[in-house]
Structure formats: structure tokens, C-alpha cells
Amino acid sequence: MAEAAIPSPVINPVSSGYRRYALWVLLIIYTLNFLDRQVVNILAEPIKRDLHLADWQLGMMTGLAFAIFYTVLGIPIARLAETKNRPFIIGASVAAWSAFTVLCGFTQNFWQLILARIGVGVGEAGCTPPAHSLITDYVPKDKRAGAIAFYSIGTPLGTLAGMAMGGLVADAYGWRVAFMVAGAPGVLFALIAAFTLVEPRRQLAADIAARAASKISFGAALAVLATKKTFWLVALAASIKAFVGYGHAPFTASFFFRVHGAEVAELAARFGLKSAGFLGLALGLIGGTAGVIGAWLGGLLADRLGAKDLRAYVIVPAIASLVTIPFYILAVSVGSPMAAIGVLTIPVLLGTLWYGPVYATAQSIVDPAMRATASAVLLLIINLIGLGLGPVAVGALSDLLAGPAGLGEAQGVRWALILSTLLGLVAFGLFWAARKTIREEMVA
């Protein structure tokens, strides 16, 4: 199907001042999105002990249970966002996932917690596809990667807040209260999103009616995406990056507790803290600071270098994927926990460079009428493979190495982290291959 036949939305330009306001609101919402999603990672070890769980169950709780509904529901919500009011969709989603995060604190067993995490996934499915579509309508093409990278900074910021807050609150009041505190702010920002974000389609009702009459079907949208080799290469590469990142997330704190437990407790005592609070602050600050710098730098490099050569949108994440590997292996191999935390800064920074370039590429190789759908399909692939399978696979590998392989819990989790990070080589190859097609397939 020729893309020229797809009607583009009528865009009502917003002022630069309002654009900054909207981007900040969306950033805060996405930060809350990841805070509620990632707080479980610093709480994984106390939950494991309290509910008597195996590592594969931790992986299921943090990954697959959340990811299945998060990714599958992203498609129909994105289709809704192509014609309906996107700020209202985002507001309703924030309210839903926040309520289910609070509910996590009231669960009494593994299956109740799984159901609550599914609810979080259902709510969060309505955030990023309409947000990406809104940002692309708000922002000119030459600033798009930077704007989406700015929004994506919510990932490391939310991780920082979730790890730091979760660890401190869990030490003081228990892991259940940490979930309740994490979910509370969402109520306010649900209202802010619904009632202060502008839907930039001029004369919304008339525009929706006009577009609905000739709206591209989901099958036709997939047919267009099927012709975009760049999309699939980038989607698979990002999926592998997410598989490694999400796979490591629930077990990074567990690695420090198991391998460096005594040293972490001693370091925490020096600051008047307990282990979870100290580790949450340390890992949160690294994840937040380095992650923000990485996401910002990735968008900046892609926009500046991409102005001269569009291949920069895939070259930047390709090189970052390759360089990450040796630094991560070093971080989980050194004998000192402080050295390990310090070295982790580098792979965390490099691990977020892909956000802006990847999401901007997906938005820029399709017609405006398909942007939310393209974002949802990309997120479905990334999150089913990355979020859905990563934590379960790393957890199962940790159990296998700890038990049948006889390495014990400490070395089992260490080698599970090392072996999984080698998949970055595949991500590098896929990003690098996308250089051959990206220039020809950009349309917007």
C-alpha cells in the first residue's frame, strides 16, 4: 500500500513554551511509569525471602507477568490513540497502573502478586505509544530524537527513584509500604495529563471523523511496516538490548547481596543505613545519573550526526552495544563492591544510548497516521522479548547454575549475568546491518 494514500493528521502548532511544559509533564509521567515498574527490583530479595520464591519466580514477577499484558494491550490502545484524545488515554493509564502498584503492597502470596503486577502492566500499556505520537506531533523532525530521548530519560530517573525510595522505605517500613508509596503520586499526574496536555489535532472532532472514514487498518499498517527492513532490524536489536537490561535488573541487587553481602552491610553501616537502603541509593544514583546522561547523549549524537548522515541513528547504538560488554563483565568480576558499583556506571551510561535513536527511527519511517501503531508494535517486540523473557531467562539460568551446576546462589547469579551480557554482540550486528537501509526508508 502506498503511504501517500494515508491521510496525515491536521496539526495545531503549539508554542515553544508549551512544548517544554508538555515534554516535562510526559517525562515525569514516564518517570513514574518506570518507578512503579522498577521498584520491585530492589525489593526482589526481601520478597523472595518473605514469600519463599525461586529466582525464576522473581523473573516471572518482574518480567513475564507484567510484559504479556503490557505488550499485547499496547496495540489496541495505540490504535485508539490514532484517532482519540491521547492526553485522556495517558491520564487513565497513569491512574490504573498507580492503583495496581499500591495493591501490590497488600498481596499475601506469589499468585496475588503476579495478578497485581499484571494490573500494573495493563495500566502502563497506555502510556508510551500515545506519548511518542504526541511528542512527534509537538516537535519538528530535526529535534525529534532529542525530544524522544528526553522523554526516555524517565527510564533511568524512574529506576533511580524506584531503587532509592524502595530500598529506604523497605528498610524502615517493609517492602509492602514501599509499593504503596511508589503508587501514590500517580493520582495527581493522571489529572494533570488528562486536563492540561493539549491534543494537537486541530478541530479534533471533525479531524477524527475525517480520519476514521479512511483510517488505515491494523493489517494495512503491518503491511507497510513489513516493507521497512530498518524497522525490523532496529526492533530486534533493541529487543536484545532490552533482554539483557531487563534480565539484569531484578538480579543486580541480588548479586550484591549474595556476592558482596558482608561488605555491603559494612558500607551501609558507615552511612547509618541498612543494606537495602544503601544499595538502593547507590544503584539508583548510578542508574539515574549515568542513564540520564546516556539517554540525552544518544539523542544529541543522533540528531547532530544524523543531520549529515542518517546512518548515525543506528551507528551510535551499535558502537555502544559493543563497548558495553567488557565493562559489564569487569563490574561483576571485581572483588570490591565499591569498584563494582563504580565500573557499572559505564555500561549503564552506554546501555541507554539507544533510546532516542531507536524510537525516533520508528516514528520517522512511517506516515504520521501510523506513528502510535508503529510505536506500539516496536514496544510489543521489545517488551515481549526483553521484558517478558529477559528476567525469566536470567533467573532460570541463575537457578540452573546455582543448583544442578553446583555453583551456589552467589556464583550462579554472577555467571548468569556474565553469559547474558554477551548477547550484546548480536545487537551490535543488527544495528550495524540497519545502516544499509535507513537512508532509503526514512519518510518523515
PDB file of C-alpha atoms in Angstrom, residues 56-315:
ATOM      1  CA  TRP A  56      12.623 -17.996  38.155  1.00  0.00           C
ATOM      2  CA  GLN A  57       9.602 -16.764  40.119  1.00  0.00           C
ATOM      3  CA  LEU A  58      11.328 -13.430  40.676  1.00  0.00           C
ATOM      4  CA  GLY A  59      11.866 -13.278  36.919  1.00  0.00           C
ATOM      5  CA  MET A  60       8.216 -14.117  36.294  1.00  0.00           C
ATOM      6  CA  MET A  61       7.068 -11.465  38.758  1.00  0.00           C
ATOM      7  CA  THR A  62       9.315  -8.716  37.405  1.00  0.00           C
ATOM      8  CA  GLY A  63       9.111  -9.658  33.735  1.00  0.00           C
ATOM      9  CA  LEU A  64       6.756 -12.058  32.000  1.00  0.00           C
ATOM     10  CA  ALA A  65       3.597 -11.477  34.073  1.00  0.00           C
ATOM     11  CA  PHE A  66       3.930  -7.731  33.535  1.00  0.00           C
ATOM     12  CA  ALA A  67       5.111  -7.892  29.927  1.00  0.00           C
ATOM     13  CA  ILE A  68       2.425 -10.102  28.377  1.00  0.00           C
ATOM     14  CA  PHE A  69      -0.457  -7.729  29.095  1.00  0.00           C
ATOM     15  CA  TYR A  70       1.715  -4.618  28.765  1.00  0.00           C
ATOM     16  CA  THR A  71       2.779  -5.504  25.249  1.00  0.00           C
ATOM     17  CA  VAL A  72      -0.422  -7.075  23.926  1.00  0.00           C
ATOM     18  CA  LEU A  73      -2.689  -4.277  25.148  1.00  0.00           C
ATOM     19  CA  GLY A  74      -0.296  -1.690  23.725  1.00  0.00           C
ATOM     20  CA  ILE A  75      -1.577  -2.473  20.219  1.00  0.00           C
ATOM     21  CA  PRO A  76      -5.323  -1.779  20.708  1.00  0.00           C
ATOM     22  CA  ILE A  77      -4.554   1.253  22.874  1.00  0.00           C
ATOM     23  CA  ALA A  78      -2.251   2.596  20.165  1.00  0.00           C
ATOM     24  CA  ARG A  79      -4.966   2.057  17.571  1.00  0.00           C
ATOM     25  CA  LEU A  80      -7.303   4.038  19.815  1.00  0.00           C
ATOM     26  CA  ALA A  81      -4.676   6.773  20.105  1.00  0.00           C
ATOM     27  CA  GLU A  82      -4.559   7.214  16.316  1.00  0.00           C
ATOM     28  CA  THR A  83      -7.980   8.910  16.448  1.00  0.00           C
ATOM     29  CA  LYS A  84      -8.978   9.537  20.078  1.00  0.00           C
ATOM     30  CA  ASN A  85      -7.785  12.054  22.665  1.00  0.00           C
ATOM     31  CA  ARG A  86      -4.275  10.979  23.599  1.00  0.00           C
ATOM     32  CA  PRO A  87      -3.949  13.014  26.849  1.00  0.00           C
ATOM     33  CA  PHE A  88      -7.115  11.342  28.212  1.00  0.00           C
ATOM     34  CA  ILE A  89      -5.736   7.914  27.319  1.00  0.00           C
ATOM     35  CA  ILE A  90      -2.465   8.683  29.098  1.00  0.00           C
ATOM     36  CA  GLY A  91      -4.277  10.048  32.173  1.00  0.00           C
ATOM     37  CA  ALA A  92      -6.479   6.962  32.513  1.00  0.00           C
ATOM     38  CA  SER A  93      -3.440   4.731  32.151  1.00  0.00           C
ATOM     39  CA  VAL A  94      -1.495   6.547  34.892  1.00  0.00           C
ATOM     40  CA  ALA A  95      -4.436   6.185  37.284  1.00  0.00           C
ATOM     41  CA  ALA A  96      -4.756   2.450  36.569  1.00  0.00           C
ATOM     42  CA  TRP A  97      -1.109   1.452  36.966  1.00  0.00           C
ATOM     43  CA  SER A  98      -0.713   3.567  40.102  1.00  0.00           C
ATOM     44  CA  ALA A  99      -3.678   1.858  41.764  1.00  0.00           C
ATOM     45  CA  PHE A 100      -2.319  -1.600  40.982  1.00  0.00           C
ATOM     46  CA  THR A 101       1.130  -0.636  42.294  1.00  0.00           C
ATOM     47  CA  VAL A 102      -0.448   0.264  45.633  1.00  0.00           C
ATOM     48  CA  LEU A 103      -2.334  -3.046  45.525  1.00  0.00           C
ATOM     49  CA  CYS A 104       0.993  -4.931  45.283  1.00  0.00           C
ATOM     50  CA  GLY A 105       1.622  -3.926  48.881  1.00  0.00           C
ATOM     51  CA  PHE A 106      -1.464  -5.828  50.053  1.00  0.00           C
ATOM     52  CA  THR A 107      -0.660  -9.163  48.384  1.00  0.00           C
ATOM     53  CA  GLN A 108      -0.019 -12.230  50.520  1.00  0.00           C
ATOM     54  CA  ASN A 109       1.408 -14.815  48.110  1.00  0.00           C
ATOM     55  CA  PHE A 110       3.131 -15.270  44.765  1.00  0.00           C
ATOM     56  CA  TRP A 111      -0.040 -15.537  42.656  1.00  0.00           C
ATOM     57  CA  GLN A 112      -1.663 -12.489  44.196  1.00  0.00           C
ATOM     58  CA  LEU A 113       1.498 -10.517  43.491  1.00  0.00           C
ATOM     59  CA  ILE A 114       1.531 -11.824  39.910  1.00  0.00           C
ATOM     60  CA  LEU A 115      -2.045 -10.623  39.389  1.00  0.00           C
ATOM     61  CA  ALA A 116      -1.242  -7.192  40.806  1.00  0.00           C
ATOM     62  CA  ARG A 117       1.817  -6.892  38.540  1.00  0.00           C
ATOM     63  CA  ILE A 118      -0.372  -7.859  35.587  1.00  0.00           C
ATOM     64  CA  GLY A 119      -2.615  -4.942  36.549  1.00  0.00           C
ATOM     65  CA  VAL A 120       0.391  -2.603  36.539  1.00  0.00           C
ATOM     66  CA  GLY A 121       1.229  -3.860  33.053  1.00  0.00           C
ATOM     67  CA  VAL A 122      -2.328  -3.293  31.845  1.00  0.00           C
ATOM     68  CA  GLY A 123      -2.191   0.326  33.010  1.00  0.00           C
ATOM     69  CA  GLU A 124       1.275   1.071  31.689  1.00  0.00           C
ATOM     70  CA  ALA A 125       0.343  -0.227  28.235  1.00  0.00           C
ATOM     71  CA  GLY A 126      -1.444   3.075  27.595  1.00  0.00           C
ATOM     72  CA  CYS A 127       1.498   5.373  28.233  1.00  0.00           C
ATOM     73  CA  THR A 128       4.290   5.274  25.667  1.00  0.00           C
ATOM     74  CA  PRO A 129       2.548   4.723  22.278  1.00  0.00           C
ATOM     75  CA  PRO A 130       0.289   7.804  22.649  1.00  0.00           C
ATOM     76  CA  ALA A 131       3.143   9.733  24.311  1.00  0.00           C
ATOM     77  CA  HIS A 132       5.517   9.048  21.402  1.00  0.00           C
ATOM     78  CA  SER A 133       2.793  10.053  18.968  1.00  0.00           C
ATOM     79  CA  LEU A 134       2.109  13.292  20.868  1.00  0.00           C
ATOM     80  CA  ILE A 135       5.810  14.189  21.064  1.00  0.00           C
ATOM     81  CA  THR A 136       6.237  13.604  17.343  1.00  0.00           C
ATOM     82  CA  ASP A 137       3.312  15.978  16.676  1.00  0.00           C
ATOM     83  CA  TYR A 138       4.646  18.595  19.112  1.00  0.00           C
ATOM     84  CA  VAL A 139       8.270  18.618  17.883  1.00  0.00           C
ATOM     85  CA  PRO A 140       9.905  19.349  14.473  1.00  0.00           C
ATOM     86  CA  LYS A 141      11.657  16.453  12.739  1.00  0.00           C
ATOM     87  CA  ASP A 142      15.185  17.795  13.286  1.00  0.00           C
ATOM     88  CA  LYS A 143      14.665  17.784  17.063  1.00  0.00           C
ATOM     89  CA  ARG A 144      12.673  14.554  17.289  1.00  0.00           C
ATOM     90  CA  ALA A 145      15.392  12.161  18.500  1.00  0.00           C
ATOM     91  CA  GLY A 146      16.390  14.632  21.191  1.00  0.00           C
ATOM     92  CA  ALA A 147      12.778  15.102  22.326  1.00  0.00           C
ATOM     93  CA  ILE A 148      12.082  11.372  22.488  1.00  0.00           C
ATOM     94  CA  ALA A 149      15.421  10.844  24.234  1.00  0.00           C
ATOM     95  CA  PHE A 150      14.345  13.492  26.776  1.00  0.00           C
ATOM     96  CA  TYR A 151      11.119  11.566  27.377  1.00  0.00           C
ATOM     97  CA  SER A 152      13.127   8.325  27.608  1.00  0.00           C
ATOM     98  CA  ILE A 153      15.199   9.828  30.432  1.00  0.00           C
ATOM     99  CA  GLY A 154      12.222   8.755  32.501  1.00  0.00           C
ATOM    100  CA  THR A 155      13.643   5.218  32.367  1.00  0.00           C
ATOM    101  CA  PRO A 156      16.820   5.946  34.362  1.00  0.00           C
ATOM    102  CA  LEU A 157      15.108   8.597  36.511  1.00  0.00           C
ATOM    103  CA  GLY A 158      12.336   6.178  37.410  1.00  0.00           C
ATOM    104  CA  THR A 159      14.898   3.483  38.097  1.00  0.00           C
ATOM    105  CA  LEU A 160      16.815   5.882  40.363  1.00  0.00           C
ATOM    106  CA  ALA A 161      13.679   6.874  42.268  1.00  0.00           C
ATOM    107  CA  GLY A 162      12.401   3.328  42.494  1.00  0.00           C
ATOM    108  CA  MET A 163      15.685   1.854  43.711  1.00  0.00           C
ATOM    109  CA  ALA A 164      16.466   4.640  46.184  1.00  0.00           C
ATOM    110  CA  MET A 165      12.957   5.128  47.547  1.00  0.00           C
ATOM    111  CA  GLY A 166      12.196   1.412  47.530  1.00  0.00           C
ATOM    112  CA  GLY A 167      15.346   0.495  49.442  1.00  0.00           C
ATOM    113  CA  LEU A 168      14.984   3.230  52.057  1.00  0.00           C
ATOM    114  CA  VAL A 169      11.271   2.693  52.657  1.00  0.00           C
ATOM    115  CA  ALA A 170      11.678  -1.102  52.719  1.00  0.00           C
ATOM    116  CA  ASP A 171      14.425  -0.817  55.348  1.00  0.00           C
ATOM    117  CA  ALA A 172      12.277   1.453  57.502  1.00  0.00           C
ATOM    118  CA  TYR A 173       8.763   0.075  56.985  1.00  0.00           C
ATOM    119  CA  GLY A 174       8.968  -3.081  54.846  1.00  0.00           C
ATOM    120  CA  TRP A 175       8.555  -3.881  51.167  1.00  0.00           C
ATOM    121  CA  ARG A 176       4.757  -3.620  51.258  1.00  0.00           C
ATOM    122  CA  VAL A 177       4.811   0.042  52.257  1.00  0.00           C
ATOM    123  CA  ALA A 178       7.369   0.731  49.511  1.00  0.00           C
ATOM    124  CA  PHE A 179       4.814  -0.330  46.889  1.00  0.00           C
ATOM    125  CA  MET A 180       2.186   1.936  48.442  1.00  0.00           C
ATOM    126  CA  VAL A 181       4.487   4.962  48.453  1.00  0.00           C
ATOM    127  CA  ALA A 182       5.524   4.272  44.838  1.00  0.00           C
ATOM    128  CA  GLY A 183       1.956   4.269  43.536  1.00  0.00           C
ATOM    129  CA  ALA A 184       0.615   7.310  45.368  1.00  0.00           C
ATOM    130  CA  PRO A 185       1.863  10.196  43.111  1.00  0.00           C
ATOM    131  CA  GLY A 186       0.172   8.784  40.028  1.00  0.00           C
ATOM    132  CA  VAL A 187      -3.268  10.095  41.017  1.00  0.00           C
ATOM    133  CA  LEU A 188      -2.136  13.728  40.709  1.00  0.00           C
ATOM    134  CA  PHE A 189      -0.363  13.248  37.382  1.00  0.00           C
ATOM    135  CA  ALA A 190      -3.281  11.322  35.931  1.00  0.00           C
ATOM    136  CA  LEU A 191      -5.332  14.521  36.348  1.00  0.00           C
ATOM    137  CA  ILE A 192      -2.538  16.760  35.048  1.00  0.00           C
ATOM    138  CA  ALA A 193      -2.178  14.644  31.901  1.00  0.00           C
ATOM    139  CA  ALA A 194      -5.886  14.467  31.174  1.00  0.00           C
ATOM    140  CA  PHE A 195      -6.663  18.144  31.710  1.00  0.00           C
ATOM    141  CA  THR A 196      -3.527  20.151  30.854  1.00  0.00           C
ATOM    142  CA  LEU A 197      -1.925  18.313  27.925  1.00  0.00           C
ATOM    143  CA  VAL A 198      -3.127  19.598  24.557  1.00  0.00           C
ATOM    144  CA  GLU A 199      -4.364  17.273  21.836  1.00  0.00           C
ATOM    145  CA  PRO A 200      -2.687  18.996  18.859  1.00  0.00           C
ATOM    146  CA  ARG A 201      -5.072  17.845  16.136  1.00  0.00           C
ATOM    147  CA  ARG A 202      -6.970  20.945  15.072  1.00  0.00           C
ATOM    148  CA  GLN A 203     -10.752  20.720  15.386  1.00  0.00           C
ATOM    149  CA  LEU A 204     -10.441  17.330  16.999  1.00  0.00           C
ATOM    150  CA  ALA A 205     -13.965  16.035  16.414  1.00  0.00           C
ATOM    151  CA  ALA A 206     -14.009  16.922  12.717  1.00  0.00           C
ATOM    152  CA  ASP A 207     -10.481  15.637  12.236  1.00  0.00           C
ATOM    153  CA  ILE A 208     -11.274  12.327  13.930  1.00  0.00           C
ATOM    154  CA  ALA A 209     -14.365  11.854  11.794  1.00  0.00           C
ATOM    155  CA  ALA A 210     -12.425  12.573   8.609  1.00  0.00           C
ATOM    156  CA  ARG A 211      -9.591  10.256   9.532  1.00  0.00           C
ATOM    157  CA  ALA A 212     -11.838   7.466  10.828  1.00  0.00           C
ATOM    158  CA  ALA A 213     -13.547   7.251   7.442  1.00  0.00           C
ATOM    159  CA  SER A 214     -10.259   6.462   5.711  1.00  0.00           C
ATOM    160  CA  LYS A 215      -8.286   5.096   8.660  1.00  0.00           C
ATOM    161  CA  ILE A 216      -5.588   2.625   7.743  1.00  0.00           C
ATOM    162  CA  SER A 217      -6.415  -0.821   9.133  1.00  0.00           C
ATOM    163  CA  PHE A 218      -4.081  -2.609  11.500  1.00  0.00           C
ATOM    164  CA  GLY A 219      -3.384  -5.204   8.818  1.00  0.00           C
ATOM    165  CA  ALA A 220      -2.515  -2.483   6.311  1.00  0.00           C
ATOM    166  CA  ALA A 221      -0.279  -0.802   8.891  1.00  0.00           C
ATOM    167  CA  LEU A 222       1.552  -4.086   9.429  1.00  0.00           C
ATOM    168  CA  ALA A 223       1.868  -4.451   5.657  1.00  0.00           C
ATOM    169  CA  VAL A 224       3.595  -1.063   5.498  1.00  0.00           C
ATOM    170  CA  LEU A 225       5.902  -1.982   8.401  1.00  0.00           C
ATOM    171  CA  ALA A 226       6.676  -5.303   6.706  1.00  0.00           C
ATOM    172  CA  THR A 227       8.357  -3.383   3.891  1.00  0.00           C
ATOM    173  CA  LYS A 228      10.593  -1.494   6.338  1.00  0.00           C
ATOM    174  CA  LYS A 229      13.689  -3.640   6.822  1.00  0.00           C
ATOM    175  CA  THR A 230      15.190  -0.953   9.045  1.00  0.00           C
ATOM    176  CA  PHE A 231      12.268  -1.227  11.455  1.00  0.00           C
ATOM    177  CA  TRP A 232      12.722  -4.956  11.998  1.00  0.00           C
ATOM    178  CA  LEU A 233      16.500  -4.800  12.331  1.00  0.00           C
ATOM    179  CA  VAL A 234      16.261  -1.973  14.856  1.00  0.00           C
ATOM    180  CA  ALA A 235      13.367  -3.647  16.701  1.00  0.00           C
ATOM    181  CA  LEU A 236      15.268  -6.923  17.096  1.00  0.00           C
ATOM    182  CA  ALA A 237      18.460  -5.135  18.127  1.00  0.00           C
ATOM    183  CA  ALA A 238      16.603  -3.088  20.726  1.00  0.00           C
ATOM    184  CA  SER A 239      14.833  -6.258  21.905  1.00  0.00           C
ATOM    185  CA  ILE A 240      18.151  -7.883  22.648  1.00  0.00           C
ATOM    186  CA  LYS A 241      19.354  -4.763  24.452  1.00  0.00           C
ATOM    187  CA  ALA A 242      16.145  -4.874  26.483  1.00  0.00           C
ATOM    188  CA  PHE A 243      16.523  -8.628  27.104  1.00  0.00           C
ATOM    189  CA  VAL A 244      19.920  -8.002  28.665  1.00  0.00           C
ATOM    190  CA  GLY A 245      18.899  -4.840  30.530  1.00  0.00           C
ATOM    191  CA  TYR A 246      15.609  -6.148  31.903  1.00  0.00           C
ATOM    192  CA  GLY A 247      17.171  -9.534  32.546  1.00  0.00           C
ATOM    193  CA  HIS A 248      19.878  -7.978  34.698  1.00  0.00           C
ATOM    194  CA  ALA A 249      17.621  -5.534  36.570  1.00  0.00           C
ATOM    195  CA  PRO A 250      15.942  -7.893  39.083  1.00  0.00           C
ATOM    196  CA  PHE A 251      19.235  -9.622  39.895  1.00  0.00           C
ATOM    197  CA  THR A 252      21.693  -6.742  40.197  1.00  0.00           C
ATOM    198  CA  ALA A 253      20.788  -6.023  43.808  1.00  0.00           C
ATOM    199  CA  SER A 254      20.587  -9.774  44.467  1.00  0.00           C
ATOM    200  CA  PHE A 255      24.110 -10.124  43.031  1.00  0.00           C
ATOM    201  CA  PHE A 256      25.449  -7.595  45.537  1.00  0.00           C
ATOM    202  CA  PHE A 257      23.534  -9.141  48.445  1.00  0.00           C
ATOM    203  CA  ARG A 258      24.785 -12.637  47.610  1.00  0.00           C
ATOM    204  CA  VAL A 259      28.341 -11.958  46.429  1.00  0.00           C
ATOM    205  CA  HIS A 260      29.255  -8.873  48.483  1.00  0.00           C
ATOM    206  CA  GLY A 261      26.703  -9.108  51.305  1.00  0.00           C
ATOM    207  CA  ALA A 262      29.059  -8.569  54.261  1.00  0.00           C
ATOM    208  CA  GLU A 263      30.930  -5.713  52.570  1.00  0.00           C
ATOM    209  CA  VAL A 264      27.650  -4.005  51.562  1.00  0.00           C
ATOM    210  CA  ALA A 265      26.370  -4.225  55.154  1.00  0.00           C
ATOM    211  CA  GLU A 266      29.616  -2.723  56.419  1.00  0.00           C
ATOM    212  CA  LEU A 267      29.490   0.120  53.892  1.00  0.00           C
ATOM    213  CA  ALA A 268      25.844   0.797  54.725  1.00  0.00           C
ATOM    214  CA  ALA A 269      26.616   0.994  58.450  1.00  0.00           C
ATOM    215  CA  ARG A 270      29.181   3.734  57.809  1.00  0.00           C
ATOM    216  CA  PHE A 271      26.369   5.905  56.460  1.00  0.00           C
ATOM    217  CA  GLY A 272      23.898   4.929  59.154  1.00  0.00           C
ATOM    218  CA  LEU A 273      21.867   2.824  56.720  1.00  0.00           C
ATOM    219  CA  LYS A 274      20.872  -0.786  56.251  1.00  0.00           C
ATOM    220  CA  SER A 275      21.950  -2.818  53.219  1.00  0.00           C
ATOM    221  CA  ALA A 276      18.833  -2.377  51.075  1.00  0.00           C
ATOM    222  CA  GLY A 277      18.684   1.380  51.621  1.00  0.00           C
ATOM    223  CA  PHE A 278      22.372   1.851  50.871  1.00  0.00           C
ATOM    224  CA  LEU A 279      22.318  -0.387  47.817  1.00  0.00           C
ATOM    225  CA  GLY A 280      19.126   1.212  46.526  1.00  0.00           C
ATOM    226  CA  LEU A 281      20.680   4.664  46.795  1.00  0.00           C
ATOM    227  CA  ALA A 282      23.975   3.593  45.227  1.00  0.00           C
ATOM    228  CA  LEU A 283      22.493   1.677  42.306  1.00  0.00           C
ATOM    229  CA  GLY A 284      19.718   4.237  41.894  1.00  0.00           C
ATOM    230  CA  LEU A 285      22.135   7.161  41.683  1.00  0.00           C
ATOM    231  CA  ILE A 286      24.274   5.317  39.161  1.00  0.00           C
ATOM    232  CA  GLY A 287      21.289   4.205  37.121  1.00  0.00           C
ATOM    233  CA  GLY A 288      19.709   7.641  37.270  1.00  0.00           C
ATOM    234  CA  THR A 289      22.743   9.836  36.656  1.00  0.00           C
ATOM    235  CA  ALA A 290      24.559   7.689  34.102  1.00  0.00           C
ATOM    236  CA  GLY A 291      21.295   6.627  32.491  1.00  0.00           C
ATOM    237  CA  VAL A 292      20.118  10.209  32.043  1.00  0.00           C
ATOM    238  CA  ILE A 293      23.449  11.217  30.534  1.00  0.00           C
ATOM    239  CA  GLY A 294      23.383   8.218  28.206  1.00  0.00           C
ATOM    240  CA  ALA A 295      19.825   8.796  27.001  1.00  0.00           C
ATOM    241  CA  TRP A 296      20.460  12.528  26.487  1.00  0.00           C
ATOM    242  CA  LEU A 297      23.771  11.873  24.742  1.00  0.00           C
ATOM    243  CA  GLY A 298      22.247   9.259  22.441  1.00  0.00           C
ATOM    244  CA  GLY A 299      19.550  11.672  21.274  1.00  0.00           C
ATOM    245  CA  LEU A 300      22.030  14.535  20.887  1.00  0.00           C
ATOM    246  CA  LEU A 301      24.510  12.474  18.873  1.00  0.00           C
ATOM    247  CA  ALA A 302      21.778  11.002  16.667  1.00  0.00           C
ATOM    248  CA  ASP A 303      20.254  14.415  15.868  1.00  0.00           C
ATOM    249  CA  ARG A 304      23.591  16.142  15.224  1.00  0.00           C
ATOM    250  CA  LEU A 305      25.322  13.348  13.324  1.00  0.00           C
ATOM    251  CA  GLY A 306      22.062  12.295  11.670  1.00  0.00           C
ATOM    252  CA  ALA A 307      21.705  15.751  10.113  1.00  0.00           C
ATOM    253  CA  LYS A 308      24.737  14.855   7.998  1.00  0.00           C
ATOM    254  CA  ASP A 309      24.229  11.105   7.685  1.00  0.00           C
ATOM    255  CA  LEU A 310      21.026   9.308   8.761  1.00  0.00           C
ATOM    256  CA  ARG A 311      23.030   6.155   9.427  1.00  0.00           C
ATOM    257  CA  ALA A 312      24.119   7.755  12.705  1.00  0.00           C
ATOM    258  CA  TYR A 313      20.746   6.734  14.140  1.00  0.00           C
ATOM    259  CA  VAL A 314      21.903   3.104  14.120  1.00  0.00           C
ATOM    260  CA  ILE A 315      25.685   3.524  14.265  1.00  0.00           C
TER     261      ILE A 315
END
